[in-house]
CSV table of C-alpha atoms and ligand atoms in Angstrom, one decimal:
chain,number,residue,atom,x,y,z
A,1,UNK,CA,-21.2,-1.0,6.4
A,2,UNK,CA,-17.4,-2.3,6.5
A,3,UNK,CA,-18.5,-5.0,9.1
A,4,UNK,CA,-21.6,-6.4,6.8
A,5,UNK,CA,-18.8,-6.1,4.0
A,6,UNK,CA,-16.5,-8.2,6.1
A,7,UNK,CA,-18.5,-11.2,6.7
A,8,UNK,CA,-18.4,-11.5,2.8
A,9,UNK,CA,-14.7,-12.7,3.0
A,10,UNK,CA,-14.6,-16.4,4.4
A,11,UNK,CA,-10.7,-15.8,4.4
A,12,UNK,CA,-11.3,-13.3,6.9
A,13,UNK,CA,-12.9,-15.0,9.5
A,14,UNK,CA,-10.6,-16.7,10.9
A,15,UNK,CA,-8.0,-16.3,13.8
A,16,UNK,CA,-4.1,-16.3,13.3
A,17,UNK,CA,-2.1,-17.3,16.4
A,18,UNK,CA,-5.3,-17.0,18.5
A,19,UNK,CA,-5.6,-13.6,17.3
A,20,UNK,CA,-8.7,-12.5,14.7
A,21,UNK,CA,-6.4,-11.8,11.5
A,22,UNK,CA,-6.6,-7.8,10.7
A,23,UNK,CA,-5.3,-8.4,6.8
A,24,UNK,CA,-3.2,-4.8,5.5
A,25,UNK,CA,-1.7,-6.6,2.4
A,26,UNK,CA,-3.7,-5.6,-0.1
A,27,UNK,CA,-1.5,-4.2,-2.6
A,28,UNK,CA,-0.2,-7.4,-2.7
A,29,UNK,CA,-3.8,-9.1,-3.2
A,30,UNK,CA,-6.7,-8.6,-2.2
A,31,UNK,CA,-9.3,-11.6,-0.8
A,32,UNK,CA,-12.1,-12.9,-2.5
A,33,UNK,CA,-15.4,-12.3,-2.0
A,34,UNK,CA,-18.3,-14.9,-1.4
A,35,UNK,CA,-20.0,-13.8,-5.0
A,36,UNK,CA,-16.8,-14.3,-6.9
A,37,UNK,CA,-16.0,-17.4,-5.2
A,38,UNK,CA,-19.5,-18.9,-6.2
A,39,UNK,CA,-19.0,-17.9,-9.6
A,40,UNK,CA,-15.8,-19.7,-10.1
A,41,UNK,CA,-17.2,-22.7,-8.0
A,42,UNK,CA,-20.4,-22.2,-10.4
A,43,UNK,CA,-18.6,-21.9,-13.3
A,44,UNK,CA,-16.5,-25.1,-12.7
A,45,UNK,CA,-19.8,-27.2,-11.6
A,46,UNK,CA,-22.0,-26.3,-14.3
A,47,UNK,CA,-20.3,-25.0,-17.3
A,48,UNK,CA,-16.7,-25.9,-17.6
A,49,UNK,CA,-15.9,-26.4,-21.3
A,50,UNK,CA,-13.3,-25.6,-23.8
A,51,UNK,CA,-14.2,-22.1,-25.3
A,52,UNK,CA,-14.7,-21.0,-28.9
A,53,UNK,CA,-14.4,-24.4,-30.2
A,54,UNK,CA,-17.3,-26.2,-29.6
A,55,UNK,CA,-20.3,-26.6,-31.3
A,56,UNK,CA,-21.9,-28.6,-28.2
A,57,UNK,CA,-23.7,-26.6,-24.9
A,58,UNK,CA,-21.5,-26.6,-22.5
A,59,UNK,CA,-19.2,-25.2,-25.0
A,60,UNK,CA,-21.8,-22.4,-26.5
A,61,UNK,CA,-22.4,-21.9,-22.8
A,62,UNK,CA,-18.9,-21.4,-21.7
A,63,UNK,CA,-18.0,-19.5,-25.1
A,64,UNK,CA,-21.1,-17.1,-24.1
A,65,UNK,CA,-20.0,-16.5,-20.1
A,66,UNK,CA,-16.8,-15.9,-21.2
A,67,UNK,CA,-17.0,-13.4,-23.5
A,68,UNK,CA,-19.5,-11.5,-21.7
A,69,UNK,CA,-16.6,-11.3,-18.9
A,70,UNK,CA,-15.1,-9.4,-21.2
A,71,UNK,CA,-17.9,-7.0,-22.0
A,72,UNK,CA,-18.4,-6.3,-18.5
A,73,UNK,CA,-14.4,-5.5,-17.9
A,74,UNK,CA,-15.2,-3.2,-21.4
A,75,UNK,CA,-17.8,-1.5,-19.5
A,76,UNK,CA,-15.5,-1.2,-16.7
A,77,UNK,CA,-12.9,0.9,-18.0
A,78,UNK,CA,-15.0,2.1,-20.8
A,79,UNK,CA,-13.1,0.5,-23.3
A,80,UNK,CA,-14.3,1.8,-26.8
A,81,UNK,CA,-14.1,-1.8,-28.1
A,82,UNK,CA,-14.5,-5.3,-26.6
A,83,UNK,CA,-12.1,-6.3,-29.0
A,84,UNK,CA,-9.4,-4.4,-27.4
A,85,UNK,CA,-9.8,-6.1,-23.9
A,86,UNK,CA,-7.4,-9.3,-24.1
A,87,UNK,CA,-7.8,-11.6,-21.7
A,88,UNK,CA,-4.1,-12.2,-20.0
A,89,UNK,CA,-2.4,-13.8,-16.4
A,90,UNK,CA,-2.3,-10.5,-15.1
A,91,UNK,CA,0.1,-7.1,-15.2
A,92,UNK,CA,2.9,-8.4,-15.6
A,93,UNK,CA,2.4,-10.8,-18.5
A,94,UNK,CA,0.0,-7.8,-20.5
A,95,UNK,CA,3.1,-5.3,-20.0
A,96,UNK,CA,5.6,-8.4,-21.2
A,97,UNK,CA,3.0,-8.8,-24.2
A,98,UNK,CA,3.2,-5.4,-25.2
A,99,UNK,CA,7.3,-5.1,-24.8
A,100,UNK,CA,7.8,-8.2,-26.7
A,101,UNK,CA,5.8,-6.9,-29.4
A,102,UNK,CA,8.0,-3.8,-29.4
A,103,UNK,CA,11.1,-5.4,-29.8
A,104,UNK,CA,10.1,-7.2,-32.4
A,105,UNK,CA,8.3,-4.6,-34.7
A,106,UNK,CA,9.1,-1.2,-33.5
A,107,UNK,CA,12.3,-0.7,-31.4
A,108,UNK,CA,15.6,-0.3,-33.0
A,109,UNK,CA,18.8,0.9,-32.5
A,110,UNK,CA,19.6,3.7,-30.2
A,111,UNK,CA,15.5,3.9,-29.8
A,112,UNK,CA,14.4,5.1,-26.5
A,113,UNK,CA,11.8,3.7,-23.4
A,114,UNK,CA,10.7,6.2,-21.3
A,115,UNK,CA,9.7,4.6,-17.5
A,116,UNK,CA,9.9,6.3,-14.1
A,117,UNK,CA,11.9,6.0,-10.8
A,118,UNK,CA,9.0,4.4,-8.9
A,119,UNK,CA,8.0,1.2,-11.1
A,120,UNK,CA,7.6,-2.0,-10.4
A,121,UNK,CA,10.0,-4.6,-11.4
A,122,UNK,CA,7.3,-5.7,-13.9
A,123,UNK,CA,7.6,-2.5,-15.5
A,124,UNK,CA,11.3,-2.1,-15.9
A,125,UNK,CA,12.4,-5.8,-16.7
A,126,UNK,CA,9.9,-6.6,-19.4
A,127,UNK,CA,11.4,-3.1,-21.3
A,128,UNK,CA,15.3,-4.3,-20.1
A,129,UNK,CA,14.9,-7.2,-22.3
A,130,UNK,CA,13.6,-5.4,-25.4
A,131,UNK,CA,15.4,-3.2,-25.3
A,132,UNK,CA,19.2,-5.4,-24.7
A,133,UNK,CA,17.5,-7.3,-27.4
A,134,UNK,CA,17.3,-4.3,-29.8
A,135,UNK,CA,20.2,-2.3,-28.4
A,136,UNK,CA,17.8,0.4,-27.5
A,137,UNK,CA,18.0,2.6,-24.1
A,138,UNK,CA,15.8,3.1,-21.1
A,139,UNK,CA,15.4,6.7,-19.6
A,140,UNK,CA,14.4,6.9,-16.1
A,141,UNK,CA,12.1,9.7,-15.3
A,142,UNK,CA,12.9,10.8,-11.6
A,143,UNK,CA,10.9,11.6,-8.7
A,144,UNK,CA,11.3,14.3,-5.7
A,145,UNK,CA,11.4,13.7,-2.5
A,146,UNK,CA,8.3,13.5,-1.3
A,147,UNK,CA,7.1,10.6,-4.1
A,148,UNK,CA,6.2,12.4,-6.9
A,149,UNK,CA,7.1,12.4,-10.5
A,150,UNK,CA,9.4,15.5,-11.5
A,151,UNK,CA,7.6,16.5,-14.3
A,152,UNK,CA,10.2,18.4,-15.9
A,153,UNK,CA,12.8,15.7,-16.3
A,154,UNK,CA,9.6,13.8,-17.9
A,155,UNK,CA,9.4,16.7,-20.5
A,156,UNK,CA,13.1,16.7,-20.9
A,157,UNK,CA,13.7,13.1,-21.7
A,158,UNK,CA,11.5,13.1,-24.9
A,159,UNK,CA,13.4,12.8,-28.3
A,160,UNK,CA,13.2,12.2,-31.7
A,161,UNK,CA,14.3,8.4,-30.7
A,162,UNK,CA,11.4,8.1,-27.9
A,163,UNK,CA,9.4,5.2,-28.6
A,164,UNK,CA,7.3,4.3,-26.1
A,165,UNK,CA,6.5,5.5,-22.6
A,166,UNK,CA,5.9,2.9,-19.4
A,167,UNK,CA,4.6,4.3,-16.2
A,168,UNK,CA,2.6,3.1,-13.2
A,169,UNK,CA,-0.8,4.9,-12.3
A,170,UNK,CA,-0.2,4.2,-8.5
A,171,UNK,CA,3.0,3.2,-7.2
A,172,UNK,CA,2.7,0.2,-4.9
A,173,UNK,CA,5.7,1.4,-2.8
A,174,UNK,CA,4.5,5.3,-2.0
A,175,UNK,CA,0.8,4.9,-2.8
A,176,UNK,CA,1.6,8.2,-5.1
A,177,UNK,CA,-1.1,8.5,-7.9
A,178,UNK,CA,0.5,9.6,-10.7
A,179,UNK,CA,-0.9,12.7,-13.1
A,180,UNK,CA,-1.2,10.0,-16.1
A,181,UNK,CA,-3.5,12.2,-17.7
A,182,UNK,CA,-1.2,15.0,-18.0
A,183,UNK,CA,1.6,12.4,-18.8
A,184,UNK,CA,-0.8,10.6,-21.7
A,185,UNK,CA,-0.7,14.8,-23.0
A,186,UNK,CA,2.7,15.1,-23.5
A,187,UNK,CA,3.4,11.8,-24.6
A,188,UNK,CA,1.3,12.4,-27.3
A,189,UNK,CA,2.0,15.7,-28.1
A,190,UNK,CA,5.5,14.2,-28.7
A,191,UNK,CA,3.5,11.6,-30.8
A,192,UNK,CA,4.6,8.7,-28.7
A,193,UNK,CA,2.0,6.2,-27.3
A,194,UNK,CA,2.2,5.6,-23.6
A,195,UNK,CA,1.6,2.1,-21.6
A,196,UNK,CA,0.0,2.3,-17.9
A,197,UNK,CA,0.5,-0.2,-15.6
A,198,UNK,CA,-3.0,0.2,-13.5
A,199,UNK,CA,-1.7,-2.7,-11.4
A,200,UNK,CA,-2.6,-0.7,-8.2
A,201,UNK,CA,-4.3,2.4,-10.3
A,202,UNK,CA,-7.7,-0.2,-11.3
A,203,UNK,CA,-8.5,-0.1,-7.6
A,204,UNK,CA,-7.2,3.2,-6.3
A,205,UNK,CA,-8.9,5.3,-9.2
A,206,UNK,CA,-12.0,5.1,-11.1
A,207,UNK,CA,-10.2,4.2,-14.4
A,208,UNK,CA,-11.3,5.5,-17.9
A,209,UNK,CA,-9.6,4.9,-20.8
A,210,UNK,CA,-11.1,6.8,-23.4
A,211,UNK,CA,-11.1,9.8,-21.0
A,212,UNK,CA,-7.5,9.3,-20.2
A,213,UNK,CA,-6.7,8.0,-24.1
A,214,UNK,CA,-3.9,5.9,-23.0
A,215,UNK,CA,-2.9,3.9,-25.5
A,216,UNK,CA,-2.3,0.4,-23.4
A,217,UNK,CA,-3.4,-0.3,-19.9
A,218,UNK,CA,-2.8,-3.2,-17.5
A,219,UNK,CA,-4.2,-4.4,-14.8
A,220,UNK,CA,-4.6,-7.8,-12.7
A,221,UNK,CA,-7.9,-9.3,-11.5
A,222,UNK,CA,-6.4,-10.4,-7.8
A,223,UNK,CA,-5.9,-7.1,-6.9
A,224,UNK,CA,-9.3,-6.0,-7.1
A,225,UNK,CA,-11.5,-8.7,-5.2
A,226,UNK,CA,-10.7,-11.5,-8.7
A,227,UNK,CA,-9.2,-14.6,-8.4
A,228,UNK,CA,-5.2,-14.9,-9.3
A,229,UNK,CA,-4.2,-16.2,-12.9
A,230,UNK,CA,-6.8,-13.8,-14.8
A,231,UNK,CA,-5.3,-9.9,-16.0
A,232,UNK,CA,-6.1,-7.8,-18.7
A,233,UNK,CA,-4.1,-5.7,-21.4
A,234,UNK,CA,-6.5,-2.9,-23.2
A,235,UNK,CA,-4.9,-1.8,-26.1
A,236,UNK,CA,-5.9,0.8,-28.6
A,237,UNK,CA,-6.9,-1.2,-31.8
A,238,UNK,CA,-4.3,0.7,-33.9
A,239,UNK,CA,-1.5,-0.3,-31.8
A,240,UNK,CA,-2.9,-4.0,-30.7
A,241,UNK,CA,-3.3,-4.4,-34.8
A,242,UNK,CA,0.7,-3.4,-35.6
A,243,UNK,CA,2.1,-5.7,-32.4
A,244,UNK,CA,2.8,-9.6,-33.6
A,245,UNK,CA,1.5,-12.4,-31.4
A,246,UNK,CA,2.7,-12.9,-28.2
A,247,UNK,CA,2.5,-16.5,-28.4
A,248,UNK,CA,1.9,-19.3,-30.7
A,249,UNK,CA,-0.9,-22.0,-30.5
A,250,UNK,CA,-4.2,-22.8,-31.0
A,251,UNK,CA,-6.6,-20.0,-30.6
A,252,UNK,CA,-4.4,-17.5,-32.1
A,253,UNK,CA,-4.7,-18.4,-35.6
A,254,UNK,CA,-6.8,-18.1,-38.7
A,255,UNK,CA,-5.2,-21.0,-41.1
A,256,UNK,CA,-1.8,-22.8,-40.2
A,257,UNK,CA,0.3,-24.7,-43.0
A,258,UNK,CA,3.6,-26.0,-43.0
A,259,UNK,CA,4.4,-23.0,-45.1
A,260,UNK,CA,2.3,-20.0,-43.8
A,261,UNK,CA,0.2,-19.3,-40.8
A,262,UNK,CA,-2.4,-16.8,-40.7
A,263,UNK,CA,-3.4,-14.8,-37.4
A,264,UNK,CA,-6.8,-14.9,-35.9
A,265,UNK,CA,-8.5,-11.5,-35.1
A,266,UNK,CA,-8.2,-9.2,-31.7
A,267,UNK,CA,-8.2,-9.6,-29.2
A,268,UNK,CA,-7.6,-14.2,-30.0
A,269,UNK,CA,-4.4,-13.2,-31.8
A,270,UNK,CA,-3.3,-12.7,-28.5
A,271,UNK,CA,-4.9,-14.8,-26.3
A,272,UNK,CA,-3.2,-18.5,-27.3
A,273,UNK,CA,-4.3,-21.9,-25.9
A,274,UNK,CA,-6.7,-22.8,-23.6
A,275,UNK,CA,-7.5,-19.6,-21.5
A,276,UNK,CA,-8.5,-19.2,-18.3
A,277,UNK,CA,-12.2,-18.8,-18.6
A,278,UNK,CA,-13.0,-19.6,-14.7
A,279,UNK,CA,-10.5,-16.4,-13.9
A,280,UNK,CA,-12.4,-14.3,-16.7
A,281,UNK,CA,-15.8,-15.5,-15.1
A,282,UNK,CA,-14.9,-15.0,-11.2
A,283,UNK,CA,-13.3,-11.1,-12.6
A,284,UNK,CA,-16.7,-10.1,-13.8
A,285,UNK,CA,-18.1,-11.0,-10.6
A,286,UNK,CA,-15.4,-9.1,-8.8
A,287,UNK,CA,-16.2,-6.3,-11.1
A,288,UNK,CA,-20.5,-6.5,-10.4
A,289,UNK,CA,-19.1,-6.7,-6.2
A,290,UNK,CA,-17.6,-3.4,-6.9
A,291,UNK,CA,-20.3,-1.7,-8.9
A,292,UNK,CA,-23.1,-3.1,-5.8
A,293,UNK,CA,-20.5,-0.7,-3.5
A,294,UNK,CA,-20.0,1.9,-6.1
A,295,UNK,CA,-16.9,2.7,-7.2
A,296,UNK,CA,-17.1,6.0,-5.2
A,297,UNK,CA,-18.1,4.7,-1.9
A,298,UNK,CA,-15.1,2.5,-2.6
A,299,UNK,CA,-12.5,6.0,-3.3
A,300,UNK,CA,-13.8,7.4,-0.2
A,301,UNK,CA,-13.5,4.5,2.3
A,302,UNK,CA,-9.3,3.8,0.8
A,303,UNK,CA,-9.2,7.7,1.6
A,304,UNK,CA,-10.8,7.9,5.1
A,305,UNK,CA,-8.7,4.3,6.4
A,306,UNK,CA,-5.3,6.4,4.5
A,307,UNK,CA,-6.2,9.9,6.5
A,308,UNK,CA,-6.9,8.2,9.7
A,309,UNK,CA,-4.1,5.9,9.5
A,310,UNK,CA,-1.6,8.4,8.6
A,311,UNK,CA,-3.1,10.4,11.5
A,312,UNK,CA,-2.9,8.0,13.6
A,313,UNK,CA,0.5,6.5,12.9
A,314,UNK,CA,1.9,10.5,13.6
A,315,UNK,CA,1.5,9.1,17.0
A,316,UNK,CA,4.7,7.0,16.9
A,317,UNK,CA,7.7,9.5,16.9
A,318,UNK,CA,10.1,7.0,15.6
A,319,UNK,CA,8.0,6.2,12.3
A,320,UNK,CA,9.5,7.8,9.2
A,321,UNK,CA,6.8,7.5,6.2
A,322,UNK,CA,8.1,6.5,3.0
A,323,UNK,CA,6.0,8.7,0.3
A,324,UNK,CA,3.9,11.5,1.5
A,325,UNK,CA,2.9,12.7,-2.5
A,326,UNK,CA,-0.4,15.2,-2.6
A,327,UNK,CA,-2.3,12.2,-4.3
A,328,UNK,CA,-2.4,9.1,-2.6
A,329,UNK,CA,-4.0,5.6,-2.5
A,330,UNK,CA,-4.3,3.8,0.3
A,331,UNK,CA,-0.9,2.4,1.5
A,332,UNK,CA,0.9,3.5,3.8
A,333,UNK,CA,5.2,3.0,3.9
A,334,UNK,CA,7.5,3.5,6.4
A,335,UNK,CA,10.5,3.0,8.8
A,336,UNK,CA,9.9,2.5,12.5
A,337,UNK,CA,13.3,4.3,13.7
A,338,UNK,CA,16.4,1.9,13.4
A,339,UNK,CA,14.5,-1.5,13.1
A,340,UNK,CA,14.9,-3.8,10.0
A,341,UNK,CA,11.1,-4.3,8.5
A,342,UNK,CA,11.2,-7.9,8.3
A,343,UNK,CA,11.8,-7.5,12.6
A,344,UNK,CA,8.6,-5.4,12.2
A,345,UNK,CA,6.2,-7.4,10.0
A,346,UNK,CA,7.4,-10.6,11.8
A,347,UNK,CA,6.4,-9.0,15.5
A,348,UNK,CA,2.7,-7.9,13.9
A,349,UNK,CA,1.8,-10.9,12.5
A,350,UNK,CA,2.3,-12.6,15.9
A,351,UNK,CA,-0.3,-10.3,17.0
A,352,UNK,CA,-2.5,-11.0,14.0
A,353,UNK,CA,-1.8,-8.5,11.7
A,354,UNK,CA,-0.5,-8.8,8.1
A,355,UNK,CA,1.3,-6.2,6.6
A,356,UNK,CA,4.0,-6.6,3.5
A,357,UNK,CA,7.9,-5.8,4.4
A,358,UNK,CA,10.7,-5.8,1.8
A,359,UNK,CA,12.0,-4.1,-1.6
A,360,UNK,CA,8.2,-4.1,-2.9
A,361,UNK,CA,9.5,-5.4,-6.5
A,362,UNK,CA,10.8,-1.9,-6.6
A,363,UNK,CA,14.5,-1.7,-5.6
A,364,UNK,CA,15.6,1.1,-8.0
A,365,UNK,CA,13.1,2.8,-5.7
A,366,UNK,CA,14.7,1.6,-2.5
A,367,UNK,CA,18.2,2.8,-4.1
A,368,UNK,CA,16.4,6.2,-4.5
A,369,UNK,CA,15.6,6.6,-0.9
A,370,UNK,CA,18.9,4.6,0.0
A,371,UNK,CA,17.1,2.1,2.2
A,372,UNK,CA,16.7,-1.7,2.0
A,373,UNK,CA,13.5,-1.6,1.9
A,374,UNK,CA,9.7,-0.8,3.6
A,375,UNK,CA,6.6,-1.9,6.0
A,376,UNK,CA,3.9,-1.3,3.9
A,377,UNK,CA,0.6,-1.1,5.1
A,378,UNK,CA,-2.5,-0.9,2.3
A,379,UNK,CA,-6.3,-0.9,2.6
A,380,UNK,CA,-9.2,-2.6,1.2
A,381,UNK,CA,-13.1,-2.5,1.7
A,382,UNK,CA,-13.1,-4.7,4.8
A,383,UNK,CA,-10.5,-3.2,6.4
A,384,UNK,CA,-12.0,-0.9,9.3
A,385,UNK,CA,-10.7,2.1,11.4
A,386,UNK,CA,-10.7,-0.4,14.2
A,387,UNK,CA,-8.2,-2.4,12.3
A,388,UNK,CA,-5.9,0.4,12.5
A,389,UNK,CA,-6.4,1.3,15.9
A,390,UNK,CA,-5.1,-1.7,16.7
A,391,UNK,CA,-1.8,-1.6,14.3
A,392,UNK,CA,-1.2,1.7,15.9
A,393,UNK,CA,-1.4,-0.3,19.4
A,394,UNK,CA,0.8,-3.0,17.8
A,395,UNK,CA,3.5,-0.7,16.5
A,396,UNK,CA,4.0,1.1,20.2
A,397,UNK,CA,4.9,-2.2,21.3
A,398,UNK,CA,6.9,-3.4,18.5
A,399,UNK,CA,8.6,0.0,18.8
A,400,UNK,CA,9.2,-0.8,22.8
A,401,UNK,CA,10.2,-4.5,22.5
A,402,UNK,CA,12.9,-3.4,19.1
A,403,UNK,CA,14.2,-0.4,20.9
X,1,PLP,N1,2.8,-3.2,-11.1
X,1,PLP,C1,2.5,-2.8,-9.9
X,1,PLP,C2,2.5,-1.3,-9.6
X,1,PLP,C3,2.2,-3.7,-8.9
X,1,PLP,O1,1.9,-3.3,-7.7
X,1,PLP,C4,2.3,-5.1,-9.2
X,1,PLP,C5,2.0,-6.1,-8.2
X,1,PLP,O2,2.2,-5.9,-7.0
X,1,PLP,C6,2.5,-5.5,-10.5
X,1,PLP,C7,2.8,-4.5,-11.5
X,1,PLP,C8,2.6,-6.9,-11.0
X,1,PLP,O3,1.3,-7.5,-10.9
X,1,PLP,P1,1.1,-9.0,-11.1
X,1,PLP,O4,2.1,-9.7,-10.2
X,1,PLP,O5,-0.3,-9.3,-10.7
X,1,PLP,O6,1.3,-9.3,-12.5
């Protein structure tokens, strides 16, 4: 099936140093397939036109494709409302929506953000600023050695002052999924509302928010088959109501006057200017290439490529693996005895393979396990056990020629 699956991804087909190019980067991004690539193309020959604002065709048709993007994501993550899917770049701009908002309505003082040792830097920044800006506090939640959440220090750091908590479904680093359900639980029976940043979680779970009843969620369309520039915040209505605009501009608003300026309704309040309605477009189509799979077809072929290769990689003495938590996603971190990753990732991609090396945007996790930083290997729905076969071969002799 993966082969058939492969010949979907033009990106793929092609040959890297006169190698065929075995792509592991897929917690970084993920490629496109030919279904979401037509759509964009599609959307851009046939329909492009400024949405919500037009009373002519290409407009109505445009306004119409575009807001039944959002219906589908809705579906997706079985979103109670449509209304509280707002359309944004990606992760990191939905999380900075919803901090910014904080610090300007809710924060104060002494006021405390939960957020955990494993984030990304897109979940620890964004809540820096608000809360230098508010002279609030962060409390880090820490992990145990193996890459999972210590519980108990979660419990512990609640307090009259907690505000808010941030936490990542799925680390990108350790490919630990997090218990967010049991984490949504306490939060609330502390009666603070949790943000999840389903950056990695949207592809490595099958993600329901009402089920979960997290109170925001984030997520990015390029990491699961979507084009780059298109994300998405869901927000429960209560909260999404209470936060200000993000940003000001046309869209956004009801009525502007010199003196007084009125705010459209969710989700528009937050979505100002021209948005991208060829991202929204290709997502859906992402979204319909996932459903065709199934989304548990997809669970179980991340899980068979992360056993094998974990298996497999237990072949190389000198690997040390960098998370080994009892829930996993599919990507795999580690050392390969005393050699600097960036040597590593540099000597695999001249055999054709791409795999990410570096910090991961998570260096407070890299301070945890005092290193510099990680080879990570991550898997998508192309990606074969042939694939790894051969970055098992390619490792040996990176291991031989660095040693
Ligand atoms: N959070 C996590 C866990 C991630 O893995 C990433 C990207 O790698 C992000 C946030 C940021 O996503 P984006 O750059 O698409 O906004």
């Amino acid at each position: 099936m993966t082969e058939k699956i492969k010949e979907e991804f033009p990106v793929l087909q092609q040959d890297v140093y006169g190698k065929p190019l075995i792509y592991l980067d897929n917690a970084a991004t993920t490629q496109k397939p030919i279904s979401v690539l037509n759509a964009v193309d599609n959307y851009y020959r046939c329909l492009n036109s400024n949405v919500h604002r037009g009373v002519h065709r290409l407009s109505i048709l445009a306004t119409e494709a575009y807001e039944h993007a959002r219906m589908s994501i809705q579906q997706f993550i079985n979103a109670p409302n449509a209304h509280e899917i707002v359309f944004t770049r990606g992760t990191t701009e939905s999380i900075n929506l919803v901090a910014n908002g904080f610090a300007n309505t809710i924060l104060k003082q002494n006021d405390e953000v939960i957020v955990s040792t494993m984030e990304h830097h897109s979940n620890i920044v964004p809540w820096q600023l608000a809360v230098e800006k508010c002279g609030a506090k962060l409390k880090v939640i820490s992990i145990n050695e193996i890459g999972e959440i210590d519980m108990e220090c979660y419990q512990n750091l609640f307090s009259e002052k907690t505000k808010i908590v941030a936490v990542t479904h799925v680390s990108n680093v350790l490919g630990t999924i997090n218990p967010i359900k049991k984490m949504i639980e306490i939060a609330h029976a502390h009666q603070v509302p949790i943000l999840i940043d389903g950056a990695q979680g949207i592809k490595s779970t099958k993600v329901d928010v009402q089920d979960l009843d997290c109170d925001f969620y984030c997520f990015s369309g390029h990491k699961i088959y979507a084009p780059m520039g298109i994300g998405v915040l869901y927000g429960k209505e209560k909260y999404l109501e209470q936060l200000p605009p993000y940003q000001g501009g046309g869209e956004m608003i009801q009525n502007v006057s010199f003196e007084k300026t009125t705010f459209n309704s969710l989700p528009f309040k937050f979505e100002a200017g021209t948005p991208n309605v060829g991202g929204a477009i290709g997502l859906e189509a992402a979204i319909d290439f996932m459903l065709k799979i199934g989304r548990e077809n997809l669970l179980t072929h991340d899980k068979a490529l992360l056993d094998y290769a974990q298996t497999k990689m237990q072949e190389i003495d000198e690997i040390r693996f960098i998370g080994q938590a009892r829930e996993k996603a599919a990507v795999v971190s580690f050392l390969l005895g005393t050699a600097h990753p960036a040597d590593v990732g540099t000597l695999l991609d001249t055999m054709g393979i791409a795999v990410r090396t570096g910090h991961h945007c998570a260096e407070p996790l890299m301070n945890r396990y005092q290193i510099s930083g990680t080879v990570r290997a991550s898997f998508a729905i192309y990606n074969t056990k042939t694939e790894i076969d051969k970055l098992v071969e390619a490792l040996k002799k990176t291991n031989r020629i660095l040693s």
